[in-house]
Short mmCIF file of C-alpha atoms and ligand atoms in Angstrom, two decimals:
data_model
loop_
_atom_site.label_atom_id
_atom_site.label_comp_id
_atom_site.label_asym_id
_atom_site.label_seq_id
_atom_site.Cartn_x
_atom_site.Cartn_y
_atom_site.Cartn_z
CA MET A 657 104.99 89.04 77.40
CA ALA A 658 103.41 92.16 75.90
CA GLY A 659 99.94 92.85 77.22
CA ASP A 660 99.99 90.28 80.02
CA LEU A 661 101.15 92.48 82.88
CA LYS A 662 98.26 93.10 85.21
CA PHE A 663 98.35 95.99 87.64
CA PRO A 664 95.87 96.18 90.52
CA GLU A 665 92.39 97.40 89.80
CA ASN A 666 91.96 101.08 90.74
CA PHE A 667 95.69 101.61 90.29
CA LEU A 668 96.44 105.30 89.85
CA TRP A 669 98.31 106.06 86.65
CA GLY A 670 99.28 109.66 87.02
CA THR A 671 101.68 112.40 86.22
CA ALA A 672 103.25 115.10 88.41
CA THR A 673 104.35 118.74 88.47
CA SER A 674 105.22 121.34 91.11
CA PRO A 675 104.08 124.99 91.32
CA THR A 676 107.45 126.73 91.00
CA GLN A 677 108.38 124.53 88.05
CA VAL A 678 105.24 124.98 85.94
CA GLU A 679 102.88 127.67 87.17
CA GLY A 680 104.84 130.88 86.66
CA HIS A 681 104.07 134.16 88.49
CA VAL A 682 105.13 132.84 91.90
CA ILE A 683 106.59 135.10 94.56
CA ASN A 684 108.90 132.92 96.60
CA GLU A 685 112.65 132.42 97.05
CA TRP A 686 112.94 131.21 93.43
CA THR A 687 111.48 134.33 91.82
CA ASP A 688 114.86 136.08 91.42
CA TYR A 689 116.88 132.92 90.96
CA VAL A 690 118.74 132.54 87.68
CA ALA A 691 119.48 128.95 86.67
CA ALA A 692 122.60 127.59 84.93
CA ASP A 693 121.06 128.14 81.49
CA GLY A 694 120.10 131.74 82.32
CA GLY A 695 116.45 130.76 82.76
CA HIS A 696 114.13 131.73 85.61
CA CYS A 697 110.77 130.49 86.85
CA ARG A 698 108.82 133.71 86.32
CA VAL A 699 106.65 132.41 83.51
CA ALA A 700 107.70 128.74 83.43
CA CYS A 701 104.93 126.86 81.54
CA ASP A 702 102.32 129.45 82.53
CA HIS A 703 100.27 126.58 83.95
CA TYR A 704 98.82 129.24 86.28
CA HIS A 705 96.78 130.58 83.37
CA ARG A 706 96.68 127.45 81.23
CA TYR A 707 95.64 124.73 83.65
CA GLU A 708 92.39 124.06 81.80
CA GLU A 709 94.29 123.35 78.61
CA ASP A 710 96.73 121.18 80.59
CA VAL A 711 93.89 119.15 82.11
CA GLY A 712 92.74 118.60 78.51
CA TRP A 713 96.19 117.20 77.70
CA MET A 714 95.97 114.94 80.76
CA SER A 715 92.68 113.56 79.45
CA ARG A 716 94.32 112.88 76.12
CA LEU A 717 97.12 111.07 77.93
CA GLY A 718 94.52 108.93 79.67
CA VAL A 719 95.94 109.46 83.17
CA ASN A 720 93.55 109.03 86.07
CA ALA A 721 95.63 110.93 88.65
CA TYR A 722 97.61 114.16 88.96
CA ARG A 723 100.13 115.03 91.67
CA MET A 724 100.15 118.80 91.93
CA GLY A 725 101.37 121.33 94.43
CA ILE A 726 99.44 124.14 96.02
CA GLU A 727 101.78 127.10 96.43
CA TRP A 728 101.78 128.20 100.06
CA SER A 729 103.05 131.70 99.15
CA ARG A 730 99.88 132.34 97.12
CA LEU A 731 97.56 131.41 99.94
CA GLN A 732 98.97 133.06 103.06
CA SER A 733 100.52 136.52 103.19
CA ALA A 734 101.54 136.23 106.87
CA PRO A 735 101.69 133.56 109.58
CA PHE A 736 98.20 132.41 110.57
CA ALA A 737 96.58 134.69 107.97
CA PRO A 738 93.28 133.65 106.41
CA LEU A 739 93.64 131.92 103.03
CA ASN A 740 93.61 134.20 100.00
CA GLN A 741 90.13 133.49 98.60
CA THR A 742 90.93 134.42 94.99
CA GLU A 743 93.90 132.06 94.82
CA LEU A 744 91.96 129.37 96.65
CA ALA A 745 89.12 129.69 94.13
CA ARG A 746 91.58 129.21 91.26
CA TYR A 747 92.92 125.98 92.78
CA ILE A 748 89.36 124.83 93.47
CA HIS A 749 88.50 125.43 89.84
CA LEU A 750 91.53 123.37 88.79
CA LEU A 751 90.41 120.57 91.14
CA ASP A 752 86.91 120.74 89.68
CA CYS A 753 88.30 120.51 86.14
CA LEU A 754 90.26 117.43 87.22
CA LYS A 755 87.15 115.90 88.75
CA ALA A 756 85.17 116.50 85.58
CA ALA A 757 87.95 114.67 83.71
CA ASN A 758 87.92 111.78 86.22
CA ILE A 759 91.42 112.58 87.40
CA THR A 760 92.22 112.05 91.09
CA PRO A 761 94.40 114.78 92.61
CA MET A 762 97.23 114.26 95.05
CA VAL A 763 98.12 117.61 96.65
CA VAL A 764 101.68 118.43 97.74
CA LEU A 765 101.94 121.04 100.49
CA HIS A 766 105.67 121.78 100.29
CA HIS A 767 107.77 121.33 97.18
CA PHE A 768 111.09 123.19 97.64
CA SER A 769 109.45 126.64 98.10
CA ASN A 770 108.22 128.88 100.93
CA PRO A 771 106.34 132.16 101.30
CA PRO A 772 108.72 135.13 101.58
CA TRP A 773 107.71 135.69 105.23
CA VAL A 774 108.87 132.15 106.05
CA THR A 775 112.20 132.72 104.27
CA SER A 776 112.82 136.07 105.94
CA SER A 777 112.17 134.65 109.40
CA GLY A 778 114.74 131.88 109.03
CA GLY A 779 112.87 129.30 106.94
CA TRP A 780 112.85 125.78 108.31
CA LEU A 781 115.64 126.55 110.78
CA ASN A 782 113.10 128.54 112.75
CA PRO A 783 110.86 126.32 114.93
CA GLU A 784 108.05 128.90 114.46
CA THR A 785 107.71 127.64 110.88
CA ILE A 786 106.21 124.42 112.27
CA PRO A 787 103.00 125.91 113.75
CA ALA A 788 102.70 128.22 110.73
CA PHE A 789 102.79 125.21 108.37
CA VAL A 790 100.32 123.29 110.53
CA ASP A 791 97.96 126.29 110.49
CA TYR A 792 98.23 126.45 106.68
CA THR A 793 97.52 122.72 106.46
CA THR A 794 94.55 122.99 108.81
CA LYS A 795 92.95 125.78 106.76
CA LEU A 796 93.67 124.18 103.40
CA VAL A 797 92.44 120.74 104.42
CA SER A 798 89.28 122.25 105.80
CA ALA A 799 88.73 124.09 102.49
CA LEU A 800 89.47 121.07 100.28
CA LYS A 801 88.51 118.04 102.31
CA GLU A 802 85.66 117.15 100.00
CA ARG A 803 87.82 117.44 96.91
CA VAL A 804 91.22 116.00 97.87
CA TYR A 805 91.87 112.76 99.76
CA LEU A 806 95.56 112.24 98.92
CA TRP A 807 97.84 114.64 100.77
CA ASN A 808 101.58 114.77 100.41
CA THR A 809 103.11 117.03 103.10
CA PHE A 810 106.77 117.30 102.06
CA ASN A 811 108.36 116.54 98.74
CA GLU A 812 111.87 115.14 99.23
CA PRO A 813 112.80 116.78 102.54
CA ASP A 814 116.27 115.24 102.12
CA THR A 815 116.85 116.93 98.75
CA TYR A 816 115.52 120.24 100.04
CA ALA A 817 117.58 120.27 103.25
CA SER A 818 120.77 119.10 101.54
CA LEU A 819 120.59 121.53 98.62
CA THR A 820 119.80 124.48 100.88
CA TYR A 821 122.34 123.82 103.65
CA LEU A 822 124.91 121.24 102.50
CA LEU A 823 125.45 121.59 98.79
CA GLY A 824 124.62 125.25 98.21
CA GLY A 825 122.39 124.58 95.19
CA PHE A 826 119.05 126.01 96.42
CA PRO A 827 118.41 129.34 98.14
CA PRO A 828 119.81 130.29 100.68
CA PHE A 829 122.87 128.50 99.15
CA HIS A 830 124.72 127.41 102.27
CA LYS A 831 127.45 124.80 102.17
CA TRP A 832 128.36 122.12 104.70
CA HIS A 833 126.11 123.40 107.48
CA PHE A 834 125.50 119.94 108.88
CA ALA A 835 123.76 121.19 112.01
CA SER A 836 121.34 123.23 109.85
CA TYR A 837 120.66 120.21 107.64
CA ARG A 838 119.73 118.12 110.66
CA LYS A 839 117.62 120.90 112.15
CA VAL A 840 115.61 121.39 108.94
CA ILE A 841 114.89 117.66 108.73
CA LYS A 842 113.86 117.52 112.39
CA HIS A 843 111.56 120.53 112.04
CA MET A 844 109.98 119.19 108.86
CA ALA A 845 109.46 115.77 110.45
CA GLU A 846 107.72 117.38 113.41
CA ALA A 847 105.60 119.50 111.06
CA HIS A 848 104.70 116.33 109.12
CA ALA A 849 103.66 114.56 112.31
CA GLN A 850 101.41 117.43 113.37
CA ALA A 851 100.01 118.10 109.89
CA GLY A 852 99.45 114.35 109.47
CA ARG A 853 97.21 114.34 112.54
CA VAL A 854 95.23 117.29 111.14
CA ILE A 855 94.78 115.56 107.79
CA ARG A 856 93.71 112.22 109.25
CA ARG A 857 91.17 114.01 111.41
CA GLY A 858 89.79 115.55 108.19
CA GLY A 859 87.59 112.47 107.69
CA GLY A 860 86.84 111.57 104.12
CA PHE A 861 84.33 111.65 101.29
CA GLY A 862 82.86 109.35 98.67
CA GLY A 863 84.06 106.24 100.48
CA LYS A 864 87.64 107.52 100.74
CA THR A 865 89.41 108.44 103.95
CA LEU A 866 92.04 111.16 103.84
CA GLU A 867 95.56 109.82 103.34
CA VAL A 868 98.86 111.47 104.14
CA GLY A 869 102.52 110.77 103.49
CA ILE A 870 105.82 112.33 102.52
CA ALA A 871 107.62 111.74 99.23
CA LYS A 872 111.06 110.33 99.99
CA ASN A 873 113.63 110.59 97.30
CA TRP A 874 115.52 107.31 97.16
CA THR A 875 119.07 107.32 95.88
CA SER A 876 121.32 104.40 96.64
CA PHE A 877 124.97 105.25 97.13
CA GLY A 878 127.89 102.98 96.33
CA ALA A 879 131.53 102.91 95.29
CA PHE A 880 132.28 102.62 91.58
CA GLN A 881 135.44 100.62 92.20
CA ALA A 882 135.21 97.71 94.59
CA PHE A 883 138.64 98.34 96.15
CA ALA A 884 138.12 102.07 96.78
CA LEU A 885 137.55 101.95 100.53
CA TRP A 886 137.34 105.75 100.74
CA ASP A 887 134.42 105.77 98.28
CA HIS A 888 132.67 103.01 100.24
CA LEU A 889 133.07 105.12 103.34
CA LEU A 890 131.65 108.24 101.68
CA ALA A 891 128.78 106.17 100.24
CA GLU A 892 128.02 104.89 103.73
CA ILE A 893 128.06 108.42 105.18
CA SER A 894 125.79 109.69 102.37
CA HIS A 895 123.40 106.80 102.87
CA HIS A 896 123.27 107.51 106.56
CA ALA A 897 122.67 111.27 106.14
CA PHE A 898 120.23 111.25 103.22
CA ASN A 899 118.36 107.98 103.74
CA ARG A 900 118.65 106.44 107.20
CA PHE A 901 118.53 109.61 109.29
CA VAL A 902 115.67 111.12 107.28
CA LEU A 903 113.58 107.94 107.32
CA GLU A 904 114.15 107.55 111.04
CA GLU A 905 113.01 111.12 111.72
CA PHE A 906 109.86 110.83 109.59
CA LEU A 907 108.91 107.18 110.03
CA GLY A 908 110.85 105.76 112.97
CA GLY A 909 109.07 104.49 116.10
CA ALA A 910 105.85 106.32 116.96
CA ARG A 911 106.37 108.69 114.02
CA ARG A 912 105.22 105.94 111.67
CA GLU A 913 101.68 106.64 112.84
CA ALA A 914 101.87 110.12 111.27
CA SER A 915 101.66 108.62 107.77
CA THR A 916 99.07 106.46 106.08
CA PHE A 917 101.29 105.94 103.03
CA LEU A 918 104.85 106.36 101.85
CA GLY A 919 105.58 108.27 98.66
CA VAL A 920 108.70 107.19 96.81
CA ASN A 921 110.51 109.32 94.24
CA TYR A 922 112.93 107.11 92.36
CA TYR A 923 115.44 108.22 89.77
CA GLY A 924 118.45 105.94 90.28
CA ARG A 925 121.75 105.70 92.05
CA ALA A 926 124.98 107.58 92.61
CA ARG A 927 128.27 105.70 92.45
CA LEU A 928 131.30 107.46 93.80
CA ASN A 929 134.65 107.53 92.09
CA HIS A 930 137.38 109.24 94.12
CA PHE A 931 134.76 111.15 96.14
CA ARG A 932 132.91 112.22 93.01
CA ALA A 933 129.40 110.99 92.14
CA LEU A 934 129.35 109.68 88.57
CA VAL A 935 126.22 111.51 87.44
CA PRO A 936 125.59 114.26 84.89
CA THR A 937 124.16 116.60 87.57
CA ASN A 938 127.63 116.60 89.09
CA GLY A 939 129.19 117.89 85.89
CA VAL A 940 130.55 114.53 84.67
CA SER A 941 130.40 114.52 80.86
CA HIS A 942 128.33 112.04 78.90
CA GLU A 943 131.47 110.89 77.06
CA ARG A 944 133.22 110.05 80.33
CA LEU A 945 130.14 108.26 81.70
CA LYS A 946 129.88 106.26 78.49
CA GLN A 947 133.55 105.29 78.69
CA LEU A 948 132.98 104.05 82.22
CA GLY A 949 129.81 102.19 81.22
CA VAL A 950 127.57 104.22 83.53
CA VAL A 951 124.08 104.48 81.97
CA CYS A 952 122.50 107.86 82.68
CA ASP A 953 119.78 110.17 81.46
CA ASP A 954 120.69 113.87 81.54
CA MET A 955 120.53 113.88 85.35
CA PHE A 956 121.17 110.60 87.17
CA GLU A 957 122.48 107.04 86.79
CA ARG A 958 119.66 104.68 85.87
CA HIS A 959 119.26 101.60 88.01
CA PRO A 960 115.91 99.86 87.44
CA THR A 961 116.73 96.77 89.54
CA GLY A 962 117.35 99.07 92.52
CA PHE A 963 113.73 100.21 92.17
CA GLY A 964 112.29 96.75 92.80
CA LYS A 965 114.70 96.22 95.68
CA ILE A 966 113.83 99.41 97.51
CA LEU A 967 110.09 98.83 97.12
CA LYS A 968 110.42 95.40 98.74
CA LYS A 969 112.61 96.84 101.49
CA PHE A 970 110.18 99.69 102.27
CA HIS A 971 107.27 97.26 102.28
CA ALA A 972 109.01 94.90 104.69
CA ARG A 973 110.21 97.70 106.96
CA TYR A 974 107.17 99.99 107.21
CA GLY A 975 104.24 97.97 105.88
CA LEU A 976 102.67 101.19 104.54
CA PRO A 977 100.92 101.43 101.17
CA ILE A 978 103.27 103.02 98.64
CA TYR A 979 102.70 105.54 95.87
CA ILE A 980 105.47 106.14 93.36
CA THR A 981 105.16 109.90 93.61
CA GLU A 982 107.82 110.55 90.95
CA HIS A 983 109.75 108.65 88.34
CA GLY A 984 110.90 109.85 84.94
CA ALA A 985 113.91 110.42 82.75
CA ALA A 986 115.29 113.59 81.14
CA SER A 987 116.58 113.15 77.63
CA THR A 988 115.92 114.26 74.08
CA ASP A 989 116.36 110.59 73.11
CA GLU A 990 112.77 109.41 73.38
CA ASP A 991 113.61 105.76 72.71
CA PHE A 992 115.91 105.88 75.70
CA ARG A 993 113.13 107.32 77.86
CA ILE A 994 110.64 104.68 76.69
CA ARG A 995 113.12 101.86 77.43
CA ASP A 996 113.86 103.39 80.81
CA LEU A 997 110.18 103.67 81.73
CA THR A 998 109.49 100.13 80.58
CA ALA A 999 112.35 98.72 82.64
CA HIS A 1000 111.08 100.52 85.74
CA LEU A 1001 107.47 99.45 85.19
CA LEU A 1002 108.56 95.83 84.91
CA GLU A 1003 110.33 96.16 88.24
CA LEU A 1004 107.25 97.80 89.72
CA HIS A 1005 105.05 95.02 88.43
CA ALA A 1006 107.33 92.33 89.84
CA ALA A 1007 107.37 94.08 93.24
CA ILE A 1008 103.56 94.21 93.29
CA ASN A 1009 103.42 90.50 92.42
CA HIS A 1010 105.80 89.90 95.27
CA GLY A 1011 103.20 91.43 97.60
CA VAL A 1012 104.28 95.07 97.82
CA ASP A 1013 101.17 97.26 98.18
CA VAL A 1014 101.78 99.93 95.52
CA ARG A 1015 98.70 102.02 94.73
CA GLY A 1016 99.85 104.40 92.04
CA PHE A 1017 102.60 105.69 89.79
CA PHE A 1018 103.10 109.37 88.86
CA TYR A 1019 105.34 110.06 85.89
CA TRP A 1020 107.64 113.05 86.29
CA SER A 1021 106.58 115.17 84.51
CA LEU A 1022 103.48 116.24 82.64
CA LEU A 1023 105.40 119.06 80.94
CA ASP A 1024 108.96 120.02 80.17
CA ASN A 1025 109.55 122.57 82.90
CA PHE A 1026 111.86 124.69 85.04
CA GLU A 1027 114.30 122.17 86.50
CA TRP A 1028 115.60 124.25 89.44
CA GLN A 1029 119.39 124.72 89.09
CA PHE A 1030 119.38 123.57 85.47
CA GLY A 1031 116.59 125.74 84.10
CA TYR A 1032 114.91 124.57 80.92
CA THR A 1033 117.56 122.19 79.58
CA LYS A 1034 116.23 118.96 81.13
CA LYS A 1035 113.44 117.42 79.09
CA PHE A 1036 111.23 115.36 81.40
CA GLY A 1037 107.85 116.09 79.78
CA LEU A 1038 105.24 113.68 78.51
CA LEU A 1039 104.41 116.85 76.62
CA SER A 1040 107.19 118.98 75.24
CA VAL A 1041 106.94 122.74 75.63
CA ASP A 1042 108.52 125.12 73.14
CA PHE A 1043 110.01 127.77 75.45
CA SER A 1044 111.33 129.78 72.50
CA ASP A 1045 107.74 130.55 71.47
CA ALA A 1046 105.94 133.10 73.67
CA ASN A 1047 102.76 131.01 73.34
CA LEU A 1048 104.52 128.08 75.04
CA PRO A 1049 102.89 125.48 72.79
CA ARG A 1050 102.60 121.96 74.22
CA LYS A 1051 103.08 118.93 72.02
CA MET A 1052 102.57 115.22 72.71
CA THR A 1053 105.87 113.32 72.76
CA ARG A 1054 106.35 109.67 71.80
CA VAL A 1055 106.96 109.00 75.50
CA GLY A 1056 103.52 110.50 76.11
CA ASP A 1057 102.02 108.21 73.47
CA PHE A 1058 103.72 105.26 75.09
CA TYR A 1059 102.51 106.26 78.56
CA ARG A 1060 98.99 106.56 77.20
CA SER A 1061 99.15 102.92 76.14
CA VAL A 1062 100.35 102.02 79.64
CA CYS A 1063 97.48 103.95 81.26
CA LYS A 1064 95.02 102.26 78.92
CA GLY A 1065 96.19 98.86 80.04
CA LEU A 1066 98.41 97.89 77.14
CA LYS A 1067 101.30 97.01 79.36
CA PRO A 1068 105.00 97.42 78.56
CA SER A 1069 106.77 94.54 76.92
CA SER A 1070 109.92 93.11 78.46
CA GLU A 1071 111.34 92.81 74.92
CA VAL A 1072 111.79 96.56 74.77
CA ALA A 1073 112.86 96.96 78.33
CA GLY A 1074 116.62 96.84 77.79
CA ARG A 1075 117.05 95.39 81.26
CA GLU A 1076 120.41 95.57 82.95
C1 FCB B 1434 112.91 115.63 92.04
C2 FCB B 1434 112.05 116.84 92.35
C3 FCB B 1434 111.29 117.37 91.15
C4 FCB B 1434 112.14 117.34 89.89
C5 FCB B 1434 112.75 115.98 89.69
C6 FCB B 1434 113.59 115.85 88.45
O1 FCB B 1434 113.95 115.56 92.94
O2 FCB B 1434 111.12 116.52 93.33
O3 FCB B 1434 110.84 118.65 91.47
O4 FCB B 1434 113.08 118.34 89.96
O5 FCB B 1434 113.57 115.67 90.80
#
């Protein structure tokens, strides 16, 4: 079956990063944060200074799209302030380098970070953050509306709100503040609706109209043991809080009109065993997971068939075009990562054949980078980065070589997919 998978013409084959994770030199709530491995984001991959080189690597990979963030804290020093022209010019230069390389940008407005003045005034708990974000969007869209047509307002609002106010993993590290979790989601959903209107009014260029959507992280929750009613109950509660409630706020009823597409970040599933999710990010050892037969990368349980299922479900429920805004695997075992990617691309292909309107796929990530709580230990890059060398040299991985063949049209073979 090698070589006979056809993806739609004009399909975007891309890769993704976020400012705090790759740029370095950011002043936001992550600047003083020290991750589990002792690492911090202060230099990260120094993409801030090395974006031209990184666009060169993207060309070598053969991608035709790049999902990148623009760091709000660089552009506005106070609510409603004019955009910082020096920082804006740097992003414009990056966008122009991408254009020269025939790479379509998708810009993310919020990816787990805020300007310090937002944080100090209560962050997303404060309703005043909504007009401030809409003002930022208005100014940025007006500055870039001839360069960027794909706009992603919020990356994984569910992950952000839960790690900040339920699980204590992201600054400001609160635990079990359910009311705060709900408030953050509601404020972000309102900000998305208002920013979405601004973006759609932005018109278009070169035959493209401006598009806007969120990126929803999709994790399915279940019980590891069929008889464990308590785990089924917790799975149901988690599904309600992280999936149903969030989707309803952002896409339910009239809110659906705020988006022209739905971004989906898909990494896998979480199965609960005596109230504990069987995933490496929860501290469960690889040995234990292996014993239990749970297949994971260094972060999550892999579940390719769930990918196809959720795409069909989203298509049936919302009827919006879909971009896979993130998928990837973290491991130093490159064969594992290639098998994992292949299995997911086969699911993606089958969903498209089934009629799901998927317009692009962005591999997470272009570079090994600063993985929030875990620092530099999670290897997601199509390019590896040697963080022990002050020059931060990039190097093509075999996963990168494989992805290049995918982008070129040499499609993954089911023989190597290792399907479940
Ligand atoms: C997603 C985040 C992204 C990265 C990947 C591994 O939840 O959006 O920044 O951390 O997970």
